[in-house]
Amino acid sequence: MPGSAADIRRQIPKMDKVLVWPLLAPLAASATHHELRDAVREVLDQLRCQLVSGSTPDLSPHHIVHLVADQLRRAQAPSLRRVINGSGIVIHTNLGRSPLALAAETAFKETAWGYSNLEFDLERGERGERYVHVERLLCALTGAEAALVVNNNAAAVLLALSGLANGREVIVSRGELVEIGGSFRIPDVMRQSGATLVEVGTTNRTHPRDYRNAITEQTALLLKVHTSNFAVVGFTAEVQTAEMVQIGRQAGLPTMVDAGSGCLIDLTRFGIPGEATVQEHLKAGADLVTFSGDKLLGGPQAGLIVGSGAIIGRLKRHQLLRALRIDKLTLAALEATLRLYRDERQALASIPTLRMLTCSLEELDTRMRRMLRRLRRQLPPGISLKPASGTSSPGGGSFPLLQLPTRLIEVTVPGLSANRLEEALLATTPPVVGRIQHDRFLLDLRTLADDDLPFVTTALAQVLEQQP
Ligand SMILES: *Cc1c(COP(=O)(O)O)cnc(C)c1O
C-alpha cells in the first residue's frame, strides 16, 4: 500500500545525513562534493518515487550507498562511448557509421598530437590550402579533373547547389526526391541553397523527354539523386547518368549526381550488385559527383565532391565553403583511408566497412564457431548460446533491398525475455547492441570483430551477475 506523504518522508533518510555517512566516505574521494550531492539526491528521489508507487525498496545504508556509487559511475562516464555492434547493420548511422581503418586512426592521432602542414605549403614555405591533401589522390582514384572535400555529403550537396544554381532552377526526377534519415530532404536542401526545384516525371517513371521538356532559360543544373534508402520496383523507368548528361550537354547545362554512399569499388563479385561506382558516373560524363566519406567508402564523416575543374574551382571560391569546411582530424583520416584505395585488395582487406560487407559465409561460420567455443568456456552454464542463420543489412542508405546471408548467435538467459536481455546489454560497459527477431535475441557475427569477443563475454557475465 502506498504510504502517506509524511510516512514516506520519515522512511527516506535526509540528504545531509546521508552525505556524512562514514560508508559514503570512499566515494567522496573520487567525486567532487557537487557530484556526490547530485548523486545522493538522484538516488533518494528514485527511492521516494518507488515508495510512492507502492513498492518497498531496500532502504539500508549499504544499499543506498551502492545505488549512489552506481549513479556516480553513470554521471561520471563520458557521454560518447564505445559500443559493440552485434546488430548486423554494417553502416549503422546511429552507431557512428563506419569504424576507421587502422591507418586512418594512426594518421588521425599524429595530426591530433602536433602541428601539421594543414594550410602550409612546405615546398614554397608559404600559406597553402587544406584541400590539396586529398585532391590529387581523389582525382587519381576516380578519374576526375578536380576534387573538394567538406564536412559531410549534405554540405557537399548544399555547396554545389548554392554555387551552381542559386536563384535558378534545378531539374530532378520525382522518383529521386529522397529523404535521408536525420531530416536531409532534397527539396529542403534545394530551398536552403536558393535554387528552385523543378520536379519531373512520376514517382515510378521518368523519361528523357521529361527532362528535355522542363529545360527553360532559368535552368542551371540537371540533378540525379541516388535513391539510397528505398527502391522503386515494378513498372519503373529511370534516366541513367549518361543519358542525362547528353540531354544536359545539348542544352549547355551541367549534370550533377548525388551518389549518396559513393562506392569506389564494384562489389558485384561479392554478391553486392547494382551500385554504380563514382568512377562510372564520371565516365558517363557527370560534371559533378558528391558522396559521403563514412558510408561505403568506410572513412570518416566527410562530403566528397569530384568532377569538372572549372565547376570545382567555382565552389572553392564560394563563401559557404568556409562554414562547411572539413576539420583537420577528419582530413587526416580521410587521406589515410583514400590511400588504401590505391590498391583495391588492400582496401578490401583493411577498411572495416568493406571487410564486413564482403566477408564470406565460410568466414562468418568459422568466426561463429570460435566465438561460441570461447563464450561457452568463459561463461557460467546459466546462459544458452545457440548457432543460428539469418541475414544482415548493409545499412547507411546503401543497397536498400539487399540482405546478406550471415551467421548469428542466439542468446537466452533464463528468466529474461529477449527485450529485457536487450535492455540489460545496453546497460553494460561497453554496451552491446544486438537485435531481436521473433522474440529471440541475436548477435550477428558480420559486425562483431574478434577483438569484440572479450567485451561480449564481460557484458554477458555482467548481465548474469545481476540475475537473482
Ligand atoms: C547519405 C546521403 C546524403 C547525406 O550524406 P551525409 O554524409 O550523411 O551528410 C545525401 N544524399 C544521399 C543520396 C545520401 O544517401
Coordinates of C-alpha atoms and ligand atoms in Angstrom, one line a residue:
M1 CA 0.0 0.0 0.0
P2 CA 1.4 3.5 -0.8
G3 CA 2.1 5.3 2.4
S4 CA 1.1 8.8 3.3
A5 CA 3.4 11.6 2.2
A6 CA 4.5 12.1 5.8
D7 CA 5.2 8.4 6.2
I8 CA 7.4 8.4 3.1
R9 CA 9.3 11.5 4.3
R10 CA 10.0 9.6 7.5
Q11 CA 11.3 6.5 5.8
I12 CA 13.8 8.2 3.5
P13 CA 17.0 9.4 5.2
K14 CA 17.8 13.1 4.9
M15 CA 20.2 14.2 2.3
D16 CA 22.5 16.0 4.7
K17 CA 22.6 12.9 7.0
V18 CA 23.5 10.6 4.1
L19 CA 26.3 12.9 3.0
V20 CA 28.1 12.4 6.2
W21 CA 27.7 8.6 6.5
P22 CA 31.1 7.1 7.0
L23 CA 30.1 4.4 4.4
L24 CA 30.0 7.2 1.8
A25 CA 33.5 8.4 2.5
P26 CA 35.3 6.2 -0.1
L27 CA 33.0 7.6 -2.8
A28 CA 33.8 11.2 -1.7
A29 CA 37.4 10.5 -2.6
S30 CA 36.6 10.1 -6.3
A31 CA 34.0 12.8 -6.7
T32 CA 33.5 16.5 -6.0
H33 CA 31.1 17.5 -3.3
H34 CA 28.8 18.7 -6.0
E35 CA 28.8 15.4 -7.9
L36 CA 28.2 13.5 -4.7
R37 CA 25.3 15.7 -3.7
D38 CA 23.7 15.3 -7.1
A39 CA 24.1 11.5 -7.0
V40 CA 22.6 11.2 -3.5
R41 CA 19.7 13.5 -4.5
E42 CA 19.0 11.4 -7.6
V43 CA 19.0 8.1 -5.6
L44 CA 16.8 9.5 -2.8
D45 CA 14.4 10.8 -5.4
Q46 CA 14.2 7.5 -7.1
L47 CA 13.6 5.7 -3.8
R48 CA 10.9 8.2 -2.9
C49 CA 9.2 7.5 -6.3
Q50 CA 9.4 3.8 -5.6
L51 CA 7.7 4.3 -2.2
V52 CA 5.1 6.5 -3.7
S53 CA 4.2 3.9 -6.3
G54 CA 3.8 1.3 -3.5
S55 CA 6.9 -0.8 -3.8
T56 CA 9.2 -1.5 -0.9
P57 CA 12.8 -0.7 -1.9
D58 CA 15.8 -1.7 0.3
L59 CA 16.5 1.4 2.4
S60 CA 19.5 0.1 4.3
P61 CA 22.5 2.4 4.2
H62 CA 24.5 -0.3 2.5
H63 CA 22.1 -0.5 -0.4
I64 CA 21.7 3.3 -0.7
V65 CA 25.5 3.7 -0.9
H66 CA 25.6 1.0 -3.5
L67 CA 23.0 2.9 -5.5
V68 CA 24.9 6.2 -5.1
A69 CA 28.1 4.5 -6.4
D70 CA 26.2 3.3 -9.5
Q71 CA 24.7 6.7 -10.0
L72 CA 28.1 8.4 -9.7
R73 CA 29.6 6.0 -12.2
R74 CA 26.9 6.8 -14.7
A75 CA 27.2 10.5 -14.1
Q76 CA 31.0 10.5 -14.4
A77 CA 31.2 8.3 -17.5
P78 CA 31.8 10.2 -20.8
S79 CA 28.6 10.6 -22.8
L80 CA 30.0 9.4 -26.1
R81 CA 31.3 5.9 -25.6
R82 CA 32.4 2.8 -27.5
V83 CA 29.5 0.4 -28.3
I84 CA 29.8 -3.2 -29.5
N85 CA 27.7 -3.6 -32.7
G86 CA 26.2 -7.1 -32.9
S87 CA 23.2 -5.8 -34.9
G88 CA 24.4 -6.9 -38.3
I89 CA 23.8 -3.5 -39.7
V90 CA 27.2 -2.6 -41.2
I91 CA 26.9 1.1 -41.9
H92 CA 24.8 1.9 -38.8
T93 CA 24.2 5.6 -38.7
N94 CA 23.1 5.7 -35.1
L95 CA 26.3 3.8 -34.1
G96 CA 28.6 6.1 -36.0
R97 CA 28.5 4.6 -39.5
S98 CA 32.0 3.3 -40.4
P99 CA 34.7 2.3 -38.0
L100 CA 38.0 3.5 -39.3
A101 CA 40.9 1.5 -40.7
L102 CA 44.0 1.3 -38.6
A103 CA 45.9 3.5 -41.0
A104 CA 43.2 6.2 -40.6
E105 CA 43.4 6.0 -36.8
T106 CA 47.2 6.4 -37.0
A107 CA 47.0 9.5 -39.2
F108 CA 44.3 10.9 -37.1
K109 CA 46.4 10.6 -33.9
E110 CA 49.5 12.0 -35.5
T111 CA 47.6 15.1 -36.6
A112 CA 45.9 15.4 -33.3
W113 CA 49.1 15.4 -31.3
G114 CA 51.1 18.0 -33.0
Y115 CA 51.1 20.8 -35.6
S116 CA 50.8 19.9 -39.3
N117 CA 51.1 21.4 -42.7
L118 CA 47.3 21.7 -42.9
E119 CA 47.3 25.0 -44.7
F120 CA 51.0 25.4 -45.3
D121 CA 52.9 24.7 -48.5
L122 CA 56.2 23.2 -47.3
E123 CA 57.9 23.5 -50.7
R124 CA 57.3 27.2 -51.0
G125 CA 57.3 28.0 -47.3
E126 CA 54.0 29.9 -47.6
R127 CA 50.3 29.6 -47.0
G128 CA 48.7 26.7 -48.6
E129 CA 45.2 25.1 -49.0
R130 CA 43.8 22.3 -46.8
Y131 CA 42.1 20.7 -49.8
V132 CA 45.3 19.8 -51.6
H133 CA 46.0 16.9 -49.3
V134 CA 43.3 14.7 -50.8
E135 CA 42.7 16.3 -54.2
R136 CA 45.4 14.6 -56.2
L137 CA 44.5 11.2 -54.7
L138 CA 40.8 11.6 -55.4
C139 CA 41.5 12.6 -59.0
A140 CA 43.8 9.6 -59.4
L141 CA 41.2 7.2 -57.9
T142 CA 38.1 8.5 -59.7
G143 CA 39.5 10.0 -62.9
A144 CA 38.1 13.4 -62.0
E145 CA 39.8 16.7 -63.0
A146 CA 39.4 18.2 -59.6
A147 CA 38.1 17.4 -56.1
L148 CA 37.0 19.2 -53.0
V149 CA 36.0 17.8 -49.6
V150 CA 33.7 19.3 -47.0
N151 CA 32.1 18.3 -43.7
N152 CA 29.6 15.8 -45.0
N153 CA 27.6 14.9 -48.1
A154 CA 24.7 17.1 -47.1
A155 CA 27.2 20.0 -47.0
A156 CA 28.6 18.9 -50.4
V157 CA 25.1 19.0 -52.0
L158 CA 24.2 22.3 -50.4
L159 CA 27.5 23.9 -51.5
A160 CA 27.1 22.5 -55.1
L161 CA 23.5 23.7 -55.4
S162 CA 24.2 27.0 -53.9
G163 CA 27.3 27.5 -56.1
L164 CA 25.7 26.4 -59.3
A165 CA 22.0 27.1 -59.1
N166 CA 21.3 29.9 -56.6
G167 CA 18.3 31.9 -57.9
R168 CA 17.8 29.4 -60.8
E169 CA 16.2 26.1 -61.4
V170 CA 17.4 22.5 -60.9
I171 CA 15.6 19.6 -62.6
V172 CA 15.1 16.4 -60.5
S173 CA 13.1 13.3 -61.1
R174 CA 10.1 12.8 -58.8
G175 CA 11.4 9.3 -58.1
E176 CA 14.5 10.7 -56.6
L177 CA 13.2 13.3 -54.1
V178 CA 14.7 11.4 -51.2
E179 CA 14.7 11.9 -47.5
I180 CA 17.7 10.5 -45.7
G181 CA 17.3 9.9 -42.0
G182 CA 18.1 12.9 -39.9
S183 CA 16.0 15.4 -42.0
F184 CA 18.1 15.6 -45.1
R185 CA 15.5 16.1 -47.8
I186 CA 16.3 17.1 -51.3
P187 CA 13.5 19.7 -51.6
D188 CA 14.6 21.3 -48.3
V189 CA 18.3 21.4 -49.2
M190 CA 17.3 22.9 -52.5
R191 CA 15.4 25.7 -50.8
Q192 CA 18.3 26.3 -48.4
S193 CA 20.6 26.7 -51.4
G194 CA 18.4 29.3 -53.0
A195 CA 17.7 27.1 -56.0
T196 CA 14.2 26.3 -57.3
L197 CA 13.3 22.6 -57.6
V198 CA 11.7 21.5 -60.8
E199 CA 10.2 18.1 -60.4
V200 CA 9.8 15.9 -63.5
G201 CA 8.3 12.6 -64.3
T202 CA 6.3 10.5 -61.8
T203 CA 7.3 8.5 -58.7
N204 CA 7.9 5.3 -60.6
R205 CA 8.7 6.5 -64.2
T206 CA 10.8 9.4 -65.5
H207 CA 11.8 9.6 -69.2
P208 CA 14.4 11.6 -71.1
R209 CA 11.7 13.8 -72.6
D210 CA 10.6 14.8 -69.1
Y211 CA 14.0 16.4 -68.5
R212 CA 14.0 17.9 -72.0
N213 CA 10.6 19.5 -71.7
A214 CA 11.4 21.0 -68.3
I215 CA 14.5 22.9 -69.5
T216 CA 14.0 26.7 -69.7
E217 CA 16.1 29.8 -69.7
Q218 CA 16.1 29.5 -65.9
T219 CA 17.6 26.0 -65.7
A220 CA 21.0 25.8 -64.1
L221 CA 21.5 22.1 -63.5
L222 CA 20.2 18.6 -64.0
L223 CA 20.5 16.6 -60.8
K224 CA 20.4 12.9 -60.3
V225 CA 20.0 11.6 -56.7
H226 CA 20.8 8.1 -55.7
T227 CA 17.7 6.6 -54.1
S228 CA 19.8 5.4 -51.2
N229 CA 17.4 4.0 -48.7
F230 CA 14.5 2.8 -50.8
A231 CA 13.8 1.1 -54.1
V232 CA 11.0 1.7 -56.6
V233 CA 10.2 -1.7 -58.0
G234 CA 7.7 -2.9 -60.6
F235 CA 6.8 -0.7 -63.6
T236 CA 9.7 1.7 -63.4
A237 CA 11.8 3.8 -65.7
E238 CA 14.8 5.9 -64.7
V239 CA 17.1 8.0 -66.9
Q240 CA 20.7 6.9 -66.4
T241 CA 23.6 9.3 -65.9
A242 CA 24.9 9.0 -69.5
E243 CA 21.6 10.0 -71.0
M244 CA 21.0 12.9 -68.6
V245 CA 24.5 14.2 -69.5
Q246 CA 23.6 14.0 -73.1
I247 CA 20.4 16.0 -72.6
G248 CA 22.3 18.5 -70.4
R249 CA 25.1 19.0 -73.0
Q250 CA 22.6 19.6 -75.8
A251 CA 21.2 22.5 -73.7
G252 CA 24.6 23.6 -72.4
L253 CA 23.8 22.6 -68.8
P254 CA 25.9 20.6 -66.3
T255 CA 24.7 17.4 -64.7
M256 CA 25.3 16.6 -61.1
V257 CA 25.0 13.2 -59.3
D258 CA 24.4 12.9 -55.6
A259 CA 25.7 9.4 -55.3
G260 CA 25.0 9.1 -51.6
S261 CA 27.1 6.1 -50.4
G262 CA 29.7 6.6 -53.1
C263 CA 31.3 3.3 -53.9
L264 CA 34.8 3.3 -55.4
I265 CA 34.9 -0.5 -55.9
D266 CA 32.4 -2.6 -57.8
L267 CA 31.2 -5.1 -55.2
T268 CA 29.2 -7.3 -57.7
R269 CA 31.6 -10.2 -57.3
F270 CA 30.9 -10.3 -53.6
G271 CA 27.1 -10.7 -54.2
I272 CA 26.5 -6.9 -53.8
P273 CA 25.3 -5.8 -57.2
G274 CA 23.6 -2.7 -58.6
E275 CA 25.6 0.2 -57.3
A276 CA 27.2 2.4 -60.0
T277 CA 30.7 3.5 -58.8
V278 CA 31.8 7.1 -58.6
Q279 CA 34.1 6.4 -61.5
E280 CA 31.2 5.1 -63.6
H281 CA 29.2 8.3 -63.0
L282 CA 32.2 10.4 -64.1
K283 CA 32.9 8.2 -67.1
A284 CA 29.3 8.7 -68.1
G285 CA 30.0 12.4 -68.2
A286 CA 28.7 13.7 -64.9
D287 CA 30.1 17.1 -64.3
L288 CA 30.0 16.7 -60.5
V289 CA 29.5 13.7 -58.2
T290 CA 29.1 14.1 -54.5
F291 CA 29.2 11.3 -51.9
S292 CA 29.7 10.5 -48.2
G293 CA 33.0 9.7 -46.6
D294 CA 31.6 7.4 -43.9
K295 CA 29.2 5.2 -45.9
L296 CA 30.5 2.6 -48.4
L297 CA 33.9 4.5 -48.6
G298 CA 34.5 3.4 -45.0
G299 CA 36.2 6.6 -43.9
P300 CA 35.4 9.4 -41.5
Q301 CA 32.3 11.7 -41.8
A302 CA 33.0 13.9 -44.9
G303 CA 31.5 15.1 -48.1
L304 CA 33.5 14.4 -51.3
I305 CA 32.9 16.4 -54.4
V306 CA 34.7 15.3 -57.7
G307 CA 34.3 16.4 -61.2
S308 CA 35.0 19.3 -63.6
G309 CA 37.9 21.6 -62.8
A310 CA 36.0 24.7 -63.7
I311 CA 33.0 23.9 -61.6
I312 CA 35.0 22.8 -58.6
G313 CA 37.1 26.0 -58.9
R314 CA 33.9 28.0 -58.5
L315 CA 32.9 26.0 -55.5
K316 CA 36.4 26.6 -53.9
R317 CA 35.8 30.3 -54.1
H318 CA 32.2 30.1 -52.7
Q319 CA 31.6 32.0 -49.4
L320 CA 29.7 29.0 -48.0
L321 CA 32.8 26.7 -48.1
R322 CA 34.3 28.3 -45.0
A323 CA 31.3 27.3 -43.0
L324 CA 31.3 23.8 -44.4
R325 CA 35.0 23.1 -44.3
I326 CA 36.5 19.8 -43.3
D327 CA 38.3 19.5 -39.9
K328 CA 42.0 18.6 -39.9
L329 CA 41.5 15.3 -38.0
T330 CA 38.8 14.2 -40.4
L331 CA 41.1 15.2 -43.3
A332 CA 43.9 13.1 -41.9
A333 CA 41.7 10.1 -41.5
L334 CA 40.2 10.6 -45.0
E335 CA 43.6 10.9 -46.7
A336 CA 44.7 7.7 -45.0
T337 CA 41.5 5.9 -46.0
L338 CA 41.8 7.0 -49.6
R339 CA 45.5 6.0 -49.8
L340 CA 44.3 2.4 -49.0
Y341 CA 42.2 2.5 -52.2
R342 CA 45.4 2.8 -54.3
D343 CA 45.5 -1.0 -54.1
E344 CA 42.0 -2.5 -54.3
R345 CA 43.0 -5.7 -52.4
Q346 CA 44.4 -3.6 -49.6
A347 CA 41.2 -1.5 -49.4
L348 CA 39.1 -4.6 -49.2
A349 CA 41.3 -6.2 -46.6
S350 CA 41.9 -3.2 -44.3
I351 CA 38.8 -1.0 -44.4
P352 CA 36.4 -2.4 -41.8
T353 CA 33.2 -1.5 -43.6
L354 CA 34.4 -3.2 -46.8
R355 CA 35.7 -6.2 -44.9
M356 CA 32.4 -6.7 -43.1
L357 CA 30.3 -6.3 -46.3
T358 CA 32.4 -8.7 -48.3
C359 CA 33.0 -11.3 -45.5
S360 CA 32.2 -14.8 -46.8
L361 CA 29.8 -17.1 -45.2
E362 CA 32.6 -19.6 -44.5
E363 CA 34.5 -16.9 -42.6
L364 CA 31.4 -16.0 -40.7
D365 CA 30.8 -19.7 -39.9
T366 CA 34.4 -20.0 -38.6
R367 CA 34.0 -16.9 -36.5
M368 CA 30.7 -18.1 -35.1
R369 CA 32.1 -21.4 -34.0
R370 CA 35.2 -19.8 -32.5
M371 CA 33.1 -17.3 -30.6
L372 CA 30.7 -20.0 -29.4
R373 CA 33.5 -22.1 -28.1
R374 CA 35.1 -19.3 -26.2
L375 CA 31.9 -17.9 -24.8
R376 CA 30.8 -21.3 -23.6
R377 CA 34.2 -21.8 -21.9
Q378 CA 34.1 -18.5 -20.2
L379 CA 30.5 -18.0 -19.2
P380 CA 28.6 -19.9 -16.5
P381 CA 26.2 -22.6 -17.7
G382 CA 23.1 -20.4 -16.8
I383 CA 23.2 -18.9 -20.3
S384 CA 22.2 -20.6 -23.5
L385 CA 24.1 -19.9 -26.7
K386 CA 22.9 -21.4 -30.0
P387 CA 24.2 -21.0 -33.5
A388 CA 21.7 -19.6 -36.0
S389 CA 21.4 -18.4 -39.6
G390 CA 19.9 -15.2 -40.9
T391 CA 20.7 -12.1 -42.9
S392 CA 22.5 -8.8 -42.2
S393 CA 21.9 -5.4 -43.9
P394 CA 24.5 -3.1 -45.4
G395 CA 22.6 -0.1 -43.8
G396 CA 23.6 3.6 -44.2
G397 CA 21.3 4.1 -47.1
S398 CA 23.1 1.7 -49.4
F399 CA 21.5 -1.3 -51.2
P400 CA 18.1 -0.9 -49.6
L401 CA 16.8 -4.3 -50.7
L402 CA 20.0 -6.3 -50.2
Q403 CA 20.1 -8.9 -47.4
L404 CA 23.5 -10.7 -46.9
P405 CA 23.4 -14.2 -45.6
T406 CA 25.0 -14.4 -42.2
R407 CA 25.7 -16.4 -39.0
L408 CA 24.3 -15.4 -35.7
I409 CA 24.4 -16.5 -32.0
E410 CA 21.1 -16.7 -30.3
V411 CA 21.5 -15.8 -26.6
T412 CA 19.0 -16.8 -24.0
V413 CA 19.2 -16.1 -20.2
P414 CA 16.6 -18.0 -18.2
G415 CA 14.2 -15.6 -16.5
L416 CA 14.9 -12.8 -19.0
S417 CA 12.7 -12.0 -22.1
A418 CA 14.5 -11.0 -25.3
N419 CA 13.5 -7.4 -24.6
R420 CA 14.9 -7.5 -21.1
L421 CA 18.1 -9.1 -22.2
E422 CA 18.5 -6.3 -24.9
E423 CA 18.0 -3.6 -22.2
A424 CA 20.4 -5.3 -19.8
L425 CA 23.1 -5.5 -22.5
L426 CA 22.7 -1.8 -23.3
A427 CA 23.5 -1.0 -19.7
T428 CA 26.8 -2.9 -19.6
T429 CA 30.2 -1.3 -20.1
P430 CA 30.7 -1.2 -23.0
P431 CA 27.1 -1.6 -24.2
V432 CA 26.4 -4.4 -26.6
V433 CA 23.8 -3.9 -29.3
G434 CA 22.1 -6.9 -30.8
R435 CA 18.8 -7.4 -32.5
I436 CA 15.5 -9.1 -31.7
Q437 CA 13.8 -11.3 -34.3
H438 CA 10.7 -13.4 -33.5
D439 CA 11.3 -12.9 -29.8
R440 CA 14.9 -14.2 -30.0
F441 CA 17.9 -12.1 -29.0
L442 CA 20.6 -12.4 -31.7
L443 CA 24.2 -11.3 -32.1
D444 CA 25.3 -11.0 -35.8
L445 CA 28.8 -12.2 -36.5
R446 CA 29.2 -9.9 -39.5
T447 CA 29.6 -6.8 -37.4
L448 CA 31.4 -8.4 -34.5
A449 CA 35.2 -8.4 -34.7
D450 CA 37.4 -10.9 -32.9
D451 CA 38.5 -8.0 -30.8
D452 CA 35.0 -7.5 -29.6
L453 CA 34.7 -11.0 -28.1
P454 CA 36.2 -10.1 -24.7
F455 CA 33.7 -7.3 -24.4
V456 CA 30.7 -9.5 -25.3
T457 CA 31.9 -12.0 -22.7
T458 CA 32.2 -9.4 -20.0
A459 CA 28.8 -7.9 -20.9
L460 CA 27.0 -11.3 -20.7
A461 CA 28.8 -12.1 -17.5
Q462 CA 27.6 -8.7 -16.1
V463 CA 24.0 -9.5 -17.1
L464 CA 24.2 -12.9 -15.5
E465 CA 25.6 -11.5 -12.3
Q466 CA 22.6 -9.2 -11.9
Q467 CA 20.2 -12.1 -12.2
P468 CA 18.8 -13.3 -8.9
Ligands
LIG1 C1 23.5 9.8 -47.1 C2 23.1 10.6 -48.2 C3 23.3 12.0 -48.1 C4 23.8 12.7 -46.8 O1 25.1 12.3 -46.6 P1 25.8 12.7 -45.2 O2 27.3 12.4 -45.5 O3 25.2 11.9 -44.2 O4 25.6 14.2 -45.0 C5 22.9 12.8 -49.1 N1 22.4 12.2 -50.3 C6 22.2 10.9 -50.4 C7 21.7 10.3 -51.7 C8 22.6 10.0 -49.3 O5 22.5 8.7 -49.5

